[in-house]
Short mmCIF file of N, CA and C and ligand atoms in Angstrom, two decimals:
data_model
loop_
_atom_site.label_atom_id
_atom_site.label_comp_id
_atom_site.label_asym_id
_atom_site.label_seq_id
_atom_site.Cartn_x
_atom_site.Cartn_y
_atom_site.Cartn_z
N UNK M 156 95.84 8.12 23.09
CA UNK M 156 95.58 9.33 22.32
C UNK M 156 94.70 10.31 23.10
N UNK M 157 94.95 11.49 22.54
CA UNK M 157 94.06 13.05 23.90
C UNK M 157 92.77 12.42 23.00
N UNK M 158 91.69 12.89 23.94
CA UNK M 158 90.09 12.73 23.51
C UNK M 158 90.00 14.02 24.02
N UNK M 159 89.35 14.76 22.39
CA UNK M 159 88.80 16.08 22.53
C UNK M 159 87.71 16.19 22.37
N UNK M 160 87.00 17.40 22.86
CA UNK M 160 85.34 17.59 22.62
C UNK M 160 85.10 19.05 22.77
N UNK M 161 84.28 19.33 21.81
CA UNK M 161 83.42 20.96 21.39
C UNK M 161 82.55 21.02 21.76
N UNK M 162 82.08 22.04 22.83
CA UNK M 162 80.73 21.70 23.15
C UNK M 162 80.38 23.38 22.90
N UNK M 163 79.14 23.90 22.86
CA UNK M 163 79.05 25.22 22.34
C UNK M 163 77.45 25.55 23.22
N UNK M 164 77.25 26.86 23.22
CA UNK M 164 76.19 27.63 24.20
C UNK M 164 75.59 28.79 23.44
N UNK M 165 74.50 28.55 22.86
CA UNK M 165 74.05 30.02 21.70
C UNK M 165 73.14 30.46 21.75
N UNK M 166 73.00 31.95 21.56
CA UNK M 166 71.63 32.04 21.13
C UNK M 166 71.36 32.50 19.60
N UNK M 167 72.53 33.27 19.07
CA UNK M 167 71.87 33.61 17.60
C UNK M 167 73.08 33.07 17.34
N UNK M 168 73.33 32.38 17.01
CA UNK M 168 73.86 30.56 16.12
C UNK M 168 75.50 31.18 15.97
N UNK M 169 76.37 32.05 16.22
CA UNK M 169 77.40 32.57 16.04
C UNK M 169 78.60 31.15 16.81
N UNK M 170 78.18 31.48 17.96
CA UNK M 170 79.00 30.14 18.50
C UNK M 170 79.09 28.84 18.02
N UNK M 171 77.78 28.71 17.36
CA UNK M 171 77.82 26.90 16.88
C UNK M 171 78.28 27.35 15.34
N UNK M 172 78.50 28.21 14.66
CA UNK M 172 79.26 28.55 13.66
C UNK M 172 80.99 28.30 14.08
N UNK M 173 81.29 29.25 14.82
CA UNK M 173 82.62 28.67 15.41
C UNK M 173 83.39 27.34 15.85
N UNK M 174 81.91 26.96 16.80
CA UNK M 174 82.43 25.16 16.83
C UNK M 174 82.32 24.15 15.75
N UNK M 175 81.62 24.69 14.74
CA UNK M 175 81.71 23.66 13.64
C UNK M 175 82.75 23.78 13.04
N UNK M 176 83.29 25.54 13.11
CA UNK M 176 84.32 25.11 12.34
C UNK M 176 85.83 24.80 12.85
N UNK M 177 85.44 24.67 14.64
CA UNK M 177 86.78 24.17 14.93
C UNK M 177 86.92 22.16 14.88
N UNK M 178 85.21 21.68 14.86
CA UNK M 178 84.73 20.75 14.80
C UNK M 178 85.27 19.76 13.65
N UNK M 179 85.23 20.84 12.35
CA UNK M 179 85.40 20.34 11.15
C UNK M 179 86.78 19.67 11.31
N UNK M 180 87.76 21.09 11.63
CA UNK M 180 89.42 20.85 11.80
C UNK M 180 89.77 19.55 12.61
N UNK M 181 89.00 19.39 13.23
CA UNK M 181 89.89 18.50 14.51
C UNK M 181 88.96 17.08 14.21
N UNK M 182 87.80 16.91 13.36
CA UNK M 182 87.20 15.93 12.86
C UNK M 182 86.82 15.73 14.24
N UNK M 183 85.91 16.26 14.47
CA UNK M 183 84.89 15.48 15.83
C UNK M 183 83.35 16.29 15.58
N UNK M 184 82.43 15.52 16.04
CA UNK M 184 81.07 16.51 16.24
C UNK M 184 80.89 17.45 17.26
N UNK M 185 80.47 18.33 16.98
CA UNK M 185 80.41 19.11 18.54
C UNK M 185 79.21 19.22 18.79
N UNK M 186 78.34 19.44 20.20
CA UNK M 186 77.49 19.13 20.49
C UNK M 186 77.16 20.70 21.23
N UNK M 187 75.84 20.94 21.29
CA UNK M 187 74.89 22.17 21.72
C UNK M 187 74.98 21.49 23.35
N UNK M 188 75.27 22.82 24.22
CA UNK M 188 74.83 21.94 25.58
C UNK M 188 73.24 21.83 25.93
N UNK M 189 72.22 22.15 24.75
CA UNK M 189 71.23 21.65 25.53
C UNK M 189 70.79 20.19 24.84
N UNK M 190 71.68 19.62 24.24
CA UNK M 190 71.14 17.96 24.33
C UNK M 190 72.04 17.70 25.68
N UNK M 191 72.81 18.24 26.54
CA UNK M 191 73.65 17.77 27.66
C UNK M 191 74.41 16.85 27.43
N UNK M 192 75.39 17.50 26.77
CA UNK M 192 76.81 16.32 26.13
C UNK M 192 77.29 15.55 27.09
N UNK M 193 77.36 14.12 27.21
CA UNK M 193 77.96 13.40 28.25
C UNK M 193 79.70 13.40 27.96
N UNK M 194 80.72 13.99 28.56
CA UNK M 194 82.04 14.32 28.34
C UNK M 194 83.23 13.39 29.26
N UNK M 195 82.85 11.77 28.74
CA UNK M 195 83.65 10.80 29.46
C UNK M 195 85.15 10.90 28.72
N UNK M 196 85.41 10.53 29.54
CA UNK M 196 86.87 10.76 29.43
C UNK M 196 87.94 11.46 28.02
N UNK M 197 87.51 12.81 28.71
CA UNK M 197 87.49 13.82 27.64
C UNK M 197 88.79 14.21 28.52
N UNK M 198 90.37 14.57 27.35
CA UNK M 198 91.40 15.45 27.98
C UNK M 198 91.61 16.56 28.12
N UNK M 199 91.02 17.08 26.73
CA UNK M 199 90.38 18.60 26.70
C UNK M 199 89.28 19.00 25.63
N UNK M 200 88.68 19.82 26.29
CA UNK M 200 87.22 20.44 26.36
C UNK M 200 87.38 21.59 25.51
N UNK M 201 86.95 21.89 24.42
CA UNK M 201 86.79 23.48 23.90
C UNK M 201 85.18 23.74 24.03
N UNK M 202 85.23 24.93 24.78
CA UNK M 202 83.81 25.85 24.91
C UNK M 202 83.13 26.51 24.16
N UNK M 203 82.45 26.70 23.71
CA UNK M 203 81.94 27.88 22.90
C UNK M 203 81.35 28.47 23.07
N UNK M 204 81.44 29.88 23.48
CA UNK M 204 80.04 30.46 23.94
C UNK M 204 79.55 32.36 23.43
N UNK M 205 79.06 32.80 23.67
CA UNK M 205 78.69 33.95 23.29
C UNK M 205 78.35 34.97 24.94
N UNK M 206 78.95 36.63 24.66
CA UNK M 206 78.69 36.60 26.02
C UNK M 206 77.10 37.87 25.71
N UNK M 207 76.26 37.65 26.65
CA UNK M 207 75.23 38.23 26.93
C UNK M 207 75.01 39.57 28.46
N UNK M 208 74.98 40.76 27.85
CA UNK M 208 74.98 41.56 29.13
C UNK M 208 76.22 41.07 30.04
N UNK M 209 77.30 41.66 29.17
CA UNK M 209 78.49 40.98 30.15
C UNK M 209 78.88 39.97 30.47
N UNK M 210 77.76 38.71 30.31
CA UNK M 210 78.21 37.44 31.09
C UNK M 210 77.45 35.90 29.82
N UNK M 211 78.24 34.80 30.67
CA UNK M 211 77.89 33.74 29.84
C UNK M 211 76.44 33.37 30.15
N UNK M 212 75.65 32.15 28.85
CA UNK M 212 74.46 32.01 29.38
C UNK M 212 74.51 31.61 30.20
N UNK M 213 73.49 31.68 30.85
CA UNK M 213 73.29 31.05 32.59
C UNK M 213 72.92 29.06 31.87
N UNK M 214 72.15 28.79 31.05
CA UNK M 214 72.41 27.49 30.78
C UNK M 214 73.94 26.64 30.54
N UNK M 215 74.43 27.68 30.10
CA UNK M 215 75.88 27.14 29.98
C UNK M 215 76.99 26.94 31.56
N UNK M 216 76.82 27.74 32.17
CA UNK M 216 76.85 27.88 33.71
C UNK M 216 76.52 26.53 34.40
N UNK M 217 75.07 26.74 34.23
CA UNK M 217 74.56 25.43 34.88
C UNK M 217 75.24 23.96 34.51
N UNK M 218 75.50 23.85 33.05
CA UNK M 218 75.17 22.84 32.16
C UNK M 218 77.20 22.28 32.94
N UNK M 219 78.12 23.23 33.16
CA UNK M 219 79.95 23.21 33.55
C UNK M 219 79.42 22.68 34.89
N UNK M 220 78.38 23.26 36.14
CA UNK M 220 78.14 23.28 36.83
C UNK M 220 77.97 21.85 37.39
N UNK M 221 77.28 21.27 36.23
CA UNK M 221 76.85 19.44 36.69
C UNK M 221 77.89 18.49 36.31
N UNK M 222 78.89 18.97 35.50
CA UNK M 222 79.91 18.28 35.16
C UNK M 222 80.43 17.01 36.58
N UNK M 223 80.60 16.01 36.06
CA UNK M 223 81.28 15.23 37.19
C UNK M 223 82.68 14.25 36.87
N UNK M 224 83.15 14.40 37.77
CA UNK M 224 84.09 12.91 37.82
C UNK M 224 84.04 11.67 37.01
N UNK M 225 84.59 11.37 35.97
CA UNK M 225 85.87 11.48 35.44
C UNK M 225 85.76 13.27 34.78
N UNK M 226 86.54 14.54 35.07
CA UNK M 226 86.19 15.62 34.57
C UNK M 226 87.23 15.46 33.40
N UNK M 227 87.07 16.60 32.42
CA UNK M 227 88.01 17.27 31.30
C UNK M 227 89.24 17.54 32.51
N UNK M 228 90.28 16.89 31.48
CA UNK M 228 91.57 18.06 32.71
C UNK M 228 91.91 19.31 31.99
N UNK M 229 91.63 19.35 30.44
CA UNK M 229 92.07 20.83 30.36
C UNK M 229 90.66 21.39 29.67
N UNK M 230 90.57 22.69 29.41
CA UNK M 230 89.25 22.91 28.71
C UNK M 230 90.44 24.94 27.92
N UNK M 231 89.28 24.72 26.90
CA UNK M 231 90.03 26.23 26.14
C UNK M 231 88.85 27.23 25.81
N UNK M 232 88.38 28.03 26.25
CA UNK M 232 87.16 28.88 25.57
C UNK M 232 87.33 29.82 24.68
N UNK M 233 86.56 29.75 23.63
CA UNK M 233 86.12 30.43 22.35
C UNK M 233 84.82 31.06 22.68
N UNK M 234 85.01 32.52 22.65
CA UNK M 234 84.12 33.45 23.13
C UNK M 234 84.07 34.10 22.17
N UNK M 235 82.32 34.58 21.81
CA UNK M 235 81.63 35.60 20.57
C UNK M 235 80.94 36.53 21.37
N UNK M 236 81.74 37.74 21.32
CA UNK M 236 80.83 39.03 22.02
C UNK M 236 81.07 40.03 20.60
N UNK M 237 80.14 41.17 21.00
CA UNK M 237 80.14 41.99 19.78
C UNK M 237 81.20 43.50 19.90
N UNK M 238 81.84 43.36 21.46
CA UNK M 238 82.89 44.02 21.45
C UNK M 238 84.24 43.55 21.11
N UNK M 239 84.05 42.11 21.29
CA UNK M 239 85.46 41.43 20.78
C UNK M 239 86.49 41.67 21.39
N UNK M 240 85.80 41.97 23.06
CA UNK M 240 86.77 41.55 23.95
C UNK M 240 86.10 41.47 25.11
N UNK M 241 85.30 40.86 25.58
CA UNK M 241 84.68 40.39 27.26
C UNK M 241 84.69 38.94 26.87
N UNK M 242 85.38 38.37 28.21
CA UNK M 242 85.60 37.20 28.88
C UNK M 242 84.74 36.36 29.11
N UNK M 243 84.62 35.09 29.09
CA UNK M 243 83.80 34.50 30.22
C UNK M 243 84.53 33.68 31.34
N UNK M 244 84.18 34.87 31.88
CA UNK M 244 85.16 34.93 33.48
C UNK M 244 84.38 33.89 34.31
N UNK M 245 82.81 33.99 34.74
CA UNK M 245 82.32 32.76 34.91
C UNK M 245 82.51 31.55 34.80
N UNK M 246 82.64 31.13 33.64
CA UNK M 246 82.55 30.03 32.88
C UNK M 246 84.25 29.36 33.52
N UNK M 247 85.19 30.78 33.32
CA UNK M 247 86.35 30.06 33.55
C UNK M 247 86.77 29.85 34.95
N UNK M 248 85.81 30.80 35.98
CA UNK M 248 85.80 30.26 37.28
C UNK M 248 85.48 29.12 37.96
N UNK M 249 84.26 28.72 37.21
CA UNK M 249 83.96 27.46 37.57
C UNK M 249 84.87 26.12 37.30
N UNK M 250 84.60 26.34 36.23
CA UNK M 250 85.98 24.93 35.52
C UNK M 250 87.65 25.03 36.36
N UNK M 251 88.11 26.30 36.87
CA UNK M 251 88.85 25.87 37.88
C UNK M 251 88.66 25.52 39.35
N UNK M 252 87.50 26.28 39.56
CA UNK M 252 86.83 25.39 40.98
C UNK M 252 86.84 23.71 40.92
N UNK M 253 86.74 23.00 40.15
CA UNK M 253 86.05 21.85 39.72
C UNK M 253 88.01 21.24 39.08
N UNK M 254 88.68 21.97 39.04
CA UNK M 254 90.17 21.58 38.98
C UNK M 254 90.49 21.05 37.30
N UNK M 255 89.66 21.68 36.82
CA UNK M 255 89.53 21.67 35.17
C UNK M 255 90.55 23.31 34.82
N UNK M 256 91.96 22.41 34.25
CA UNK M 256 92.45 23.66 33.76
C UNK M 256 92.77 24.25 32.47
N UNK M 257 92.33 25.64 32.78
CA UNK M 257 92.02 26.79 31.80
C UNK M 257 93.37 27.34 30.64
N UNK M 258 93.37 26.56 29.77
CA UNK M 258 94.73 27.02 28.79
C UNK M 258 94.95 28.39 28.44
N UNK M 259 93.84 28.72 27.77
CA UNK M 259 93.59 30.19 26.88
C UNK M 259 92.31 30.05 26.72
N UNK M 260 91.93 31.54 25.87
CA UNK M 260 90.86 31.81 25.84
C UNK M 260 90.74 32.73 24.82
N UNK M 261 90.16 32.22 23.47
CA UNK M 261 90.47 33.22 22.61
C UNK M 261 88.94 33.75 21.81
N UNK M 262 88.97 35.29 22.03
CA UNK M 262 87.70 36.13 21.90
C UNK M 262 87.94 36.79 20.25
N UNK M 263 86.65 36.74 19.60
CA UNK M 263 86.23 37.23 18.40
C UNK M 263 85.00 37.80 18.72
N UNK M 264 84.68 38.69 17.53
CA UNK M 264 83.86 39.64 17.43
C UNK M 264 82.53 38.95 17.10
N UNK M 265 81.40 39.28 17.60
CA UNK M 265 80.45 38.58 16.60
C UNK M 265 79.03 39.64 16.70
N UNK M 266 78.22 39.73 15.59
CA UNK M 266 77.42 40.67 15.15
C UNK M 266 75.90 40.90 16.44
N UNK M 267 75.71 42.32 16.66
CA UNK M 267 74.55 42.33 16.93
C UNK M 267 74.35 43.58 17.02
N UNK M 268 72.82 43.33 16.07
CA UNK M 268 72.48 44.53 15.39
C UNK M 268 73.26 45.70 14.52
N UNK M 269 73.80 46.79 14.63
CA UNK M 269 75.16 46.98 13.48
C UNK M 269 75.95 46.81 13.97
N UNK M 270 76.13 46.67 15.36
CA UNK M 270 78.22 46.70 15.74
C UNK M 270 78.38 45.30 15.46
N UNK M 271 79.81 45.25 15.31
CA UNK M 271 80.55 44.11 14.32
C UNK M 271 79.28 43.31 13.17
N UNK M 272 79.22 43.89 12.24
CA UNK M 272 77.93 43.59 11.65
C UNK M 272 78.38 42.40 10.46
N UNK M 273 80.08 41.91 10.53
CA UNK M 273 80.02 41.59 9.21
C UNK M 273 80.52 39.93 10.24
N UNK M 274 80.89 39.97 11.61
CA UNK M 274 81.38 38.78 12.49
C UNK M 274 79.95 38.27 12.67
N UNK M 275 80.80 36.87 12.96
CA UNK M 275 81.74 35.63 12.56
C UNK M 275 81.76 35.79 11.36
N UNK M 276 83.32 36.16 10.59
CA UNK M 276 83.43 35.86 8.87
C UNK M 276 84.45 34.91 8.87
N UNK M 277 84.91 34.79 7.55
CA UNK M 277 85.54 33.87 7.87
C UNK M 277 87.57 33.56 8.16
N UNK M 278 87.80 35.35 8.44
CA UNK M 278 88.61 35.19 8.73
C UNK M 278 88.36 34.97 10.16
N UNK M 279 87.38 35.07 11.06
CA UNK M 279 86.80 34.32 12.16
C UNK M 279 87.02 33.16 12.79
N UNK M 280 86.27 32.80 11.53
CA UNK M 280 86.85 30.95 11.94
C UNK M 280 87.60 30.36 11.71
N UNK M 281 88.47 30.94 10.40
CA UNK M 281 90.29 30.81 10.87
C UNK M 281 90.92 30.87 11.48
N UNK M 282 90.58 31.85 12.42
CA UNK M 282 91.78 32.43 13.42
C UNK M 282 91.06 31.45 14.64
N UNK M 283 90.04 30.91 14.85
CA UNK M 283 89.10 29.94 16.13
C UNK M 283 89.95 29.12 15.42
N UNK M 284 89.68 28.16 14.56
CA UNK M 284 90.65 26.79 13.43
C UNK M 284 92.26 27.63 14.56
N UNK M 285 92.71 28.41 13.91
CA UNK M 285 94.20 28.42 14.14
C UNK M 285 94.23 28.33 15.89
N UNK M 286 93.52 28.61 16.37
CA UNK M 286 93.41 28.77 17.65
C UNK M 286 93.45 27.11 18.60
N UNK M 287 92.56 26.78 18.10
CA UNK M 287 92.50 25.05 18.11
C UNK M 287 93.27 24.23 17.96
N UNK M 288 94.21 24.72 16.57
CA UNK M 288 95.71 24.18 16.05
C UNK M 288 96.85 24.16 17.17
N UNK M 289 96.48 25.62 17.66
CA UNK M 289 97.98 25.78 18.47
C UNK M 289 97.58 25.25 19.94
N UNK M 290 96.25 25.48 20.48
CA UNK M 290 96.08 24.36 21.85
C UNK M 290 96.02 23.13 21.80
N UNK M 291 96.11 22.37 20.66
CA UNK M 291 96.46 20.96 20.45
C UNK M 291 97.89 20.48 20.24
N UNK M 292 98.09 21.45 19.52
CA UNK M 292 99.99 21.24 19.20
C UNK M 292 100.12 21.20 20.53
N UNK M 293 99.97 21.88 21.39
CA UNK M 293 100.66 22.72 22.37
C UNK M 293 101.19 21.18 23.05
N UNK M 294 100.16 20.10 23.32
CA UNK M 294 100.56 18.72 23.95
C UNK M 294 100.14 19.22 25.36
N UNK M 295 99.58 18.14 25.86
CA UNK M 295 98.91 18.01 27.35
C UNK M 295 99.59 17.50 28.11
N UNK M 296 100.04 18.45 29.16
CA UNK M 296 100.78 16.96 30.31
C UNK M 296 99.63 16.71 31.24
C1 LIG U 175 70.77 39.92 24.58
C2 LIG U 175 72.16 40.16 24.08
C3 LIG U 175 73.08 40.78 24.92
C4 LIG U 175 74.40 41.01 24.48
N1 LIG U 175 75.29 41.60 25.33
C5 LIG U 175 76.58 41.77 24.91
C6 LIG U 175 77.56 42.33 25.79
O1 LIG U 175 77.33 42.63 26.94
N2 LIG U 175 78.81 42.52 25.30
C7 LIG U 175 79.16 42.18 24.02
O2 LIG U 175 80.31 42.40 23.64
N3 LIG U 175 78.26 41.62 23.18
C8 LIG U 175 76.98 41.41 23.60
N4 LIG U 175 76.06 40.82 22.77
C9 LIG U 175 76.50 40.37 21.45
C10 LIG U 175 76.76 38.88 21.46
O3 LIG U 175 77.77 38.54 22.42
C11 LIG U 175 77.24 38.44 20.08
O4 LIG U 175 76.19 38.67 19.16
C12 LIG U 175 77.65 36.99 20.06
O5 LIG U 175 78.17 36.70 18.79
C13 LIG U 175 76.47 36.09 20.36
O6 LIG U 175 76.87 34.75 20.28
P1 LIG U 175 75.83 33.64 19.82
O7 LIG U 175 75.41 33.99 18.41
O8 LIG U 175 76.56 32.37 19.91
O9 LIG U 175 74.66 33.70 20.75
C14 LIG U 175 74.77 40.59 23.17
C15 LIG U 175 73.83 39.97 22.35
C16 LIG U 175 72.55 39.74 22.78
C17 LIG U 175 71.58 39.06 21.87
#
């Protein structure tokens, strides 16, 4: 059977909102990377992260960075910016350096200060849930 894992990167709790609720769907716990989730023989990886001044946290960086052998072979990122559309291009550079491959990557809006003031709602974490649905259906070779 695939062994999946949520791991999430936050600072104002939007992301670990998202992974719980892709957490809930797929019945697994997901874990904050600063307890430093140990990710043994994991087939695929969902990310969670929020982007800051353009880019992912730098703890979250670090945290893909130490990853080792046995790695995730696939990983999917769930990204919360408040434009509700920047990447984490980082995040997904690394994980293919490291030969961890990148399915999709699916971006929602999330609040700061008034822009997107009402994200993560919960047609939010439906569409993260539906998102989860269809990279699992999808089947891993
Ligand atoms: C310091 C800071 C910088 C941010 N910079 C950006 C940015 O460059 N682009 C963007 O779309 N959103 C930006 N945002 C909004 C966050 O990406 C958004 O609030 C996201 O939901 C945060 O995720 P989190 O709650 O998991 O930390 C920024 C938020 C903060 C607090």
């Amino acid at each position: 059977m695939m062994k999946t894992a949520v791991i999430y990167a936050t600072k104002t709790k939007h992301s670990k909102k998202l992974a719980q609720a892709i957490g809930l769907f797929l019945d697994i716990t997901v874990q904050n990377i600063t307890e430093n989730p140990v990710l043994d023989d994991v087939d695929l990886l969902f990310i969670v992260g929020g982007i800051y001044g353009g880019a992912s946290m730098p703890e979250l960086l670090a945290y893909i960075k130490t990853l080792e052998a046995p790695m995730p072979k696939y990983a999917a990122l769930v990204t919360s910016c408040a434009s509700g559309s920047q990447k984490q291009i980082a995040v997904c550079n690394i994980l293919e350096e490291k030969g961890i491959k990148v399915l999709d990557e699916f971006v929602c809006k999330g609040r700061i200060l008034f822009v997107s003031a009402t994200h993560p709602n919960a047609k939010d974490l439906k569409a993260a849930t539906d998102f989860a649905q269809k990279i699992v259906a999808g089947g891993l070779k």
